[in-house]
C-alpha cells in the first residue's frame, strides 16, 4: 500500500489546545492490503475517525467512509496500533482529541486495475455488465470466487452502508447477505440468458428489499487531506 495520503486533524470545539500544536503521529502501522482485492487490482480509499488519549494511544476507531468493506476491516485492525506524541494536561490541553485520517489503498503498478466500487452504478447495471465482468475475470485466470466480482461487491457494500445509516437491523442484513451468497451461482446462470435485464432484478427478494431502503445512502463528500 502507498503511504497515507495525509492526516486531517480535527479538534472538537471543547478540545482546544490553546497556543500549542496538536499531537503528531509517531508510529504508523500500515493496514494489510486484502489479498483477494490486491490480486484483482482493486484500489480504494478509507476515512477513519479515532480518539487519541493523552498518552498517545488510539481508542474507538470508527469508519466514516470506505470504498470496500474489506478495506474498512483492514484499517480498523491497523489504526488501533498507531501511536501519537503524548502530552500533559493543562494549558487548555484535553484528555482526548479526535483525529480523522484518510487512507489510500493502491495496488501494484501492473496496470491491471478494476474500477472502484464508487464507479459502479448498481441500479443501472444490467446482466450484460455482469457477463462482461465474468469474461474479464476468467481472462485474468485468478482463482477467486465469483462473489468477488464488482457488482456483487457493490451489492454487499450498499447493504452494509444501509446498516451503518440505521435503515435496518443487523439481523435483516445477515439474512440478506446469506441469501446473496447462496444465490450467486444462480444469478450468474440467469444473467447469461437474460443479458438486457437489470442486475438488481436477479437478486434475492430479501436483498432487493434492503437495497430499496438503503438506496439513498450516499458516500460523504471528500475533503482534501492535509
Short mmCIF file of C-alpha atoms in Angstrom, two decimals:
data_model
loop_
_atom_site.label_atom_id
_atom_site.label_comp_id
_atom_site.label_asym_id
_atom_site.label_seq_id
_atom_site.Cartn_x
_atom_site.Cartn_y
_atom_site.Cartn_z
CA UNK A 1 0.00 0.00 0.00
CA UNK A 2 1.19 3.52 -0.69
CA UNK A 3 1.87 5.78 2.26
CA UNK A 4 -1.08 7.57 3.77
CA UNK A 5 -2.39 10.50 1.79
CA UNK A 6 -2.13 12.55 4.97
CA UNK A 7 -3.80 13.21 8.28
CA UNK A 8 -6.61 15.68 8.68
CA UNK A 9 -6.67 16.61 12.35
CA UNK A 10 -10.00 17.79 13.68
CA UNK A 11 -10.15 19.06 17.26
CA UNK A 12 -13.64 19.23 18.68
CA UNK A 13 -14.88 22.56 19.95
CA UNK A 14 -14.37 21.63 23.61
CA UNK A 15 -10.93 20.15 22.90
CA UNK A 16 -8.97 23.36 22.41
CA UNK A 17 -5.21 23.35 22.55
CA UNK A 18 -4.54 26.92 23.45
CA UNK A 19 -1.33 28.04 21.76
CA UNK A 20 0.19 24.55 21.48
CA UNK A 21 0.31 22.24 18.47
CA UNK A 22 -1.87 19.10 18.36
CA UNK A 23 -0.19 15.66 18.76
CA UNK A 24 1.77 14.23 15.85
CA UNK A 25 1.76 10.65 14.57
CA UNK A 26 4.92 8.89 15.79
CA UNK A 27 4.15 5.25 14.91
CA UNK A 28 2.13 4.12 11.90
CA UNK A 29 1.22 0.51 11.19
CA UNK A 30 0.05 0.37 7.58
CA UNK A 31 -3.13 -1.66 7.00
CA UNK A 32 -2.65 -5.02 5.30
CA UNK A 33 -3.88 -4.94 1.71
CA UNK A 34 -6.67 -7.57 1.42
CA UNK A 35 -5.15 -10.38 -0.64
CA UNK A 36 -8.13 -11.00 -2.90
CA UNK A 37 -8.57 -7.32 -3.72
CA UNK A 38 -4.87 -6.91 -4.47
CA UNK A 39 -4.88 -9.91 -6.82
CA UNK A 40 -7.81 -8.39 -8.68
CA UNK A 41 -6.16 -4.97 -8.82
CA UNK A 42 -8.98 -3.31 -6.88
CA UNK A 43 -8.00 0.00 -5.31
CA UNK A 44 -9.87 2.14 -2.82
CA UNK A 45 -9.85 4.62 -0.01
CA UNK A 46 -10.98 4.85 3.60
CA UNK A 47 -11.68 7.70 6.00
CA UNK A 48 -11.40 6.76 9.67
CA UNK A 49 -12.12 8.72 12.85
CA UNK A 50 -10.44 7.88 16.15
CA UNK A 51 -9.90 9.24 19.64
CA UNK A 52 -6.34 9.78 20.85
CA UNK A 53 -5.60 9.62 24.59
CA UNK A 54 -3.09 11.91 26.27
CA UNK A 55 -0.56 9.03 26.36
CA UNK A 56 -0.78 8.83 22.55
CA UNK A 57 -2.79 5.60 22.33
CA UNK A 58 -5.74 5.23 19.96
CA UNK A 59 -9.24 4.15 21.02
CA UNK A 60 -12.69 3.83 19.44
CA UNK A 61 -11.79 3.98 15.73
CA UNK A 62 -14.86 4.40 13.50
CA UNK A 63 -15.06 4.11 9.71
CA UNK A 64 -16.64 7.23 8.20
CA UNK A 65 -16.31 6.03 4.62
CA UNK A 66 -14.81 3.03 2.85
CA UNK A 67 -14.91 2.16 -0.84
CA UNK A 68 -14.94 -1.56 0.05
CA UNK A 69 -15.84 -3.41 3.29
CA UNK A 70 -12.53 -5.31 3.34
CA UNK A 71 -10.55 -2.07 3.26
CA UNK A 72 -12.56 -0.93 6.28
CA UNK A 73 -11.72 -4.09 8.21
CA UNK A 74 -8.01 -3.84 7.42
CA UNK A 75 -7.96 -0.20 8.52
CA UNK A 76 -9.68 -0.83 11.84
CA UNK A 77 -7.16 -3.56 12.69
CA UNK A 78 -4.20 -1.30 11.95
CA UNK A 79 -5.14 2.05 13.47
CA UNK A 80 -5.53 0.64 16.97
CA UNK A 81 -1.75 0.15 16.95
CA UNK A 82 -0.99 3.74 15.89
CA UNK A 83 0.73 5.99 18.39
CA UNK A 84 0.74 9.76 18.67
CA UNK A 85 3.04 12.02 20.64
CA UNK A 86 1.88 12.19 24.29
CA UNK A 87 1.05 15.42 26.08
CA UNK A 88 0.41 16.69 29.58
CA UNK A 89 -2.85 18.08 30.87
CA UNK A 90 -3.13 21.77 31.50
CA UNK A 91 -2.90 24.97 29.48
CA UNK A 92 -6.15 24.12 27.70
CA UNK A 93 -5.00 20.66 26.59
CA UNK A 94 -7.73 17.97 26.82
CA UNK A 95 -7.58 14.33 27.88
CA UNK A 96 -8.58 13.19 24.39
CA UNK A 97 -8.63 14.61 20.87
CA UNK A 98 -10.46 13.45 17.77
CA UNK A 99 -8.43 12.67 14.66
CA UNK A 100 -9.70 11.97 11.14
CA UNK A 101 -7.32 10.19 8.75
CA UNK A 102 -7.82 9.45 5.03
CA UNK A 103 -6.04 6.34 3.73
CA UNK A 104 -5.40 5.27 0.16
CA UNK A 105 -5.11 1.63 -0.90
CA UNK A 106 -3.18 1.41 -4.16
CA UNK A 107 -2.49 -1.90 -5.91
CA UNK A 108 0.74 -2.74 -7.71
CA UNK A 109 1.84 -1.00 -10.88
CA UNK A 110 0.97 -3.86 -13.23
CA UNK A 111 -1.77 -1.79 -14.81
CA UNK A 112 -4.41 -4.47 -14.22
CA UNK A 113 -6.89 -2.25 -12.47
CA UNK A 114 -10.55 -2.73 -11.67
CA UNK A 115 -12.73 0.34 -11.46
CA UNK A 116 -13.56 1.26 -7.85
CA UNK A 117 -16.93 0.39 -6.35
CA UNK A 118 -17.87 4.07 -6.29
CA UNK A 119 -17.84 3.99 -10.11
CA UNK A 120 -20.36 1.14 -10.30
CA UNK A 121 -24.00 2.22 -10.71
CA UNK A 122 -25.81 -0.73 -9.18
CA UNK A 123 -29.28 0.47 -10.17
CA UNK A 124 -28.36 0.97 -13.82
CA UNK A 125 -26.19 -2.13 -14.30
CA UNK A 126 -27.54 -4.95 -16.45
CA UNK A 127 -26.77 -8.63 -16.74
CA UNK A 128 -24.61 -7.73 -19.72
CA UNK A 129 -22.22 -5.95 -17.34
CA UNK A 130 -22.07 -9.00 -15.09
CA UNK A 131 -21.30 -11.24 -18.07
CA UNK A 132 -18.53 -8.87 -19.16
CA UNK A 133 -17.07 -8.89 -15.65
CA UNK A 134 -17.11 -12.69 -15.67
CA UNK A 135 -15.29 -12.82 -19.02
CA UNK A 136 -12.61 -10.43 -17.74
CA UNK A 137 -12.37 -12.44 -14.53
CA UNK A 138 -11.74 -15.64 -16.48
CA UNK A 139 -9.09 -13.97 -18.67
CA UNK A 140 -7.11 -12.93 -15.59
CA UNK A 141 -7.05 -16.59 -14.51
CA UNK A 142 -7.33 -15.65 -10.86
CA UNK A 143 -8.72 -18.44 -8.71
CA UNK A 144 -11.24 -16.38 -6.76
CA UNK A 145 -14.98 -16.84 -6.17
CA UNK A 146 -17.39 -15.03 -8.48
CA UNK A 147 -18.76 -13.31 -5.38
CA UNK A 148 -15.73 -11.00 -5.61
CA UNK A 149 -16.92 -9.51 -8.90
CA UNK A 150 -17.65 -5.80 -8.83
CA UNK A 151 -21.45 -5.99 -8.95
CA UNK A 152 -21.64 -8.47 -6.08
CA UNK A 153 -19.10 -6.47 -4.06
CA UNK A 154 -21.06 -3.27 -4.68
CA UNK A 155 -24.25 -5.02 -3.56
CA UNK A 156 -22.65 -6.07 -0.27
CA UNK A 157 -21.21 -2.59 0.21
CA UNK A 158 -24.60 -0.97 -0.37
CA UNK A 159 -26.23 -3.36 2.09
CA UNK A 160 -23.63 -2.64 4.77
CA UNK A 161 -23.95 1.10 4.14
CA UNK A 162 -27.66 0.83 4.85
CA UNK A 163 -26.94 -0.79 8.21
CA UNK A 164 -24.46 1.95 9.11
CA UNK A 165 -27.16 4.50 8.25
CA UNK A 166 -29.55 2.58 10.53
CA UNK A 167 -32.03 1.77 7.76
CA UNK A 168 -32.49 -1.80 9.05
CA UNK A 169 -31.27 -4.22 11.71
CA UNK A 170 -28.14 -6.35 11.74
CA UNK A 171 -30.39 -9.43 11.68
CA UNK A 172 -32.01 -8.28 8.43
CA UNK A 173 -28.58 -7.60 6.96
CA UNK A 174 -27.27 -11.03 7.97
CA UNK A 175 -30.19 -12.75 6.24
CA UNK A 176 -29.76 -10.69 3.07
CA UNK A 177 -26.01 -11.35 2.90
CA UNK A 178 -26.62 -15.08 3.38
CA UNK A 179 -29.27 -15.12 0.66
CA UNK A 180 -26.93 -13.24 -1.68
CA UNK A 181 -24.12 -15.71 -1.04
CA UNK A 182 -26.38 -18.70 -1.66
CA UNK A 183 -27.82 -17.21 -4.86
CA UNK A 184 -24.58 -16.11 -6.54
CA UNK A 185 -24.28 -19.04 -8.96
CA UNK A 186 -27.96 -18.98 -9.93
CA UNK A 187 -27.75 -15.23 -10.57
CA UNK A 188 -24.79 -15.81 -12.88
CA UNK A 189 -26.64 -18.53 -14.79
CA UNK A 190 -29.81 -16.45 -15.11
CA UNK A 191 -27.92 -13.40 -16.31
CA UNK A 192 -26.29 -15.42 -19.07
CA UNK A 193 -29.77 -15.99 -20.53
CA UNK A 194 -31.21 -12.50 -19.97
CA UNK A 195 -28.42 -10.06 -20.72
CA UNK A 196 -30.62 -6.99 -21.08
CA UNK A 197 -32.34 -7.29 -17.70
CA UNK A 198 -31.26 -5.19 -14.74
CA UNK A 199 -28.85 -6.92 -12.38
CA UNK A 200 -30.80 -5.96 -9.25
CA UNK A 201 -33.89 -7.74 -10.60
CA UNK A 202 -32.00 -11.04 -10.36
CA UNK A 203 -31.07 -10.58 -6.71
CA UNK A 204 -32.94 -12.42 -3.92
CA UNK A 205 -36.06 -10.67 -2.64
CA UNK A 206 -34.52 -10.07 0.79
CA UNK A 207 -31.60 -8.26 -0.87
CA UNK A 208 -33.82 -6.17 -3.13
CA UNK A 209 -35.95 -5.05 -0.18
CA UNK A 210 -32.94 -3.82 1.80
CA UNK A 211 -31.37 -2.16 -1.23
CA UNK A 212 -34.59 -0.20 -1.72
CA UNK A 213 -34.31 1.06 1.86
CA UNK A 214 -30.59 1.83 1.52
CA UNK A 215 -30.68 3.37 -1.95
CA UNK A 216 -30.48 6.94 -0.68
CA UNK A 217 -27.33 6.28 1.34
CA UNK A 218 -24.53 8.34 -0.20
CA UNK A 219 -20.82 8.40 0.50
CA UNK A 220 -19.80 11.61 2.30
CA UNK A 221 -18.19 14.36 0.30
CA UNK A 222 -14.43 14.00 0.30
CA UNK A 223 -12.29 16.81 1.62
CA UNK A 224 -8.64 17.18 0.70
CA UNK A 225 -6.27 15.61 3.26
CA UNK A 226 -3.58 17.77 4.77
#
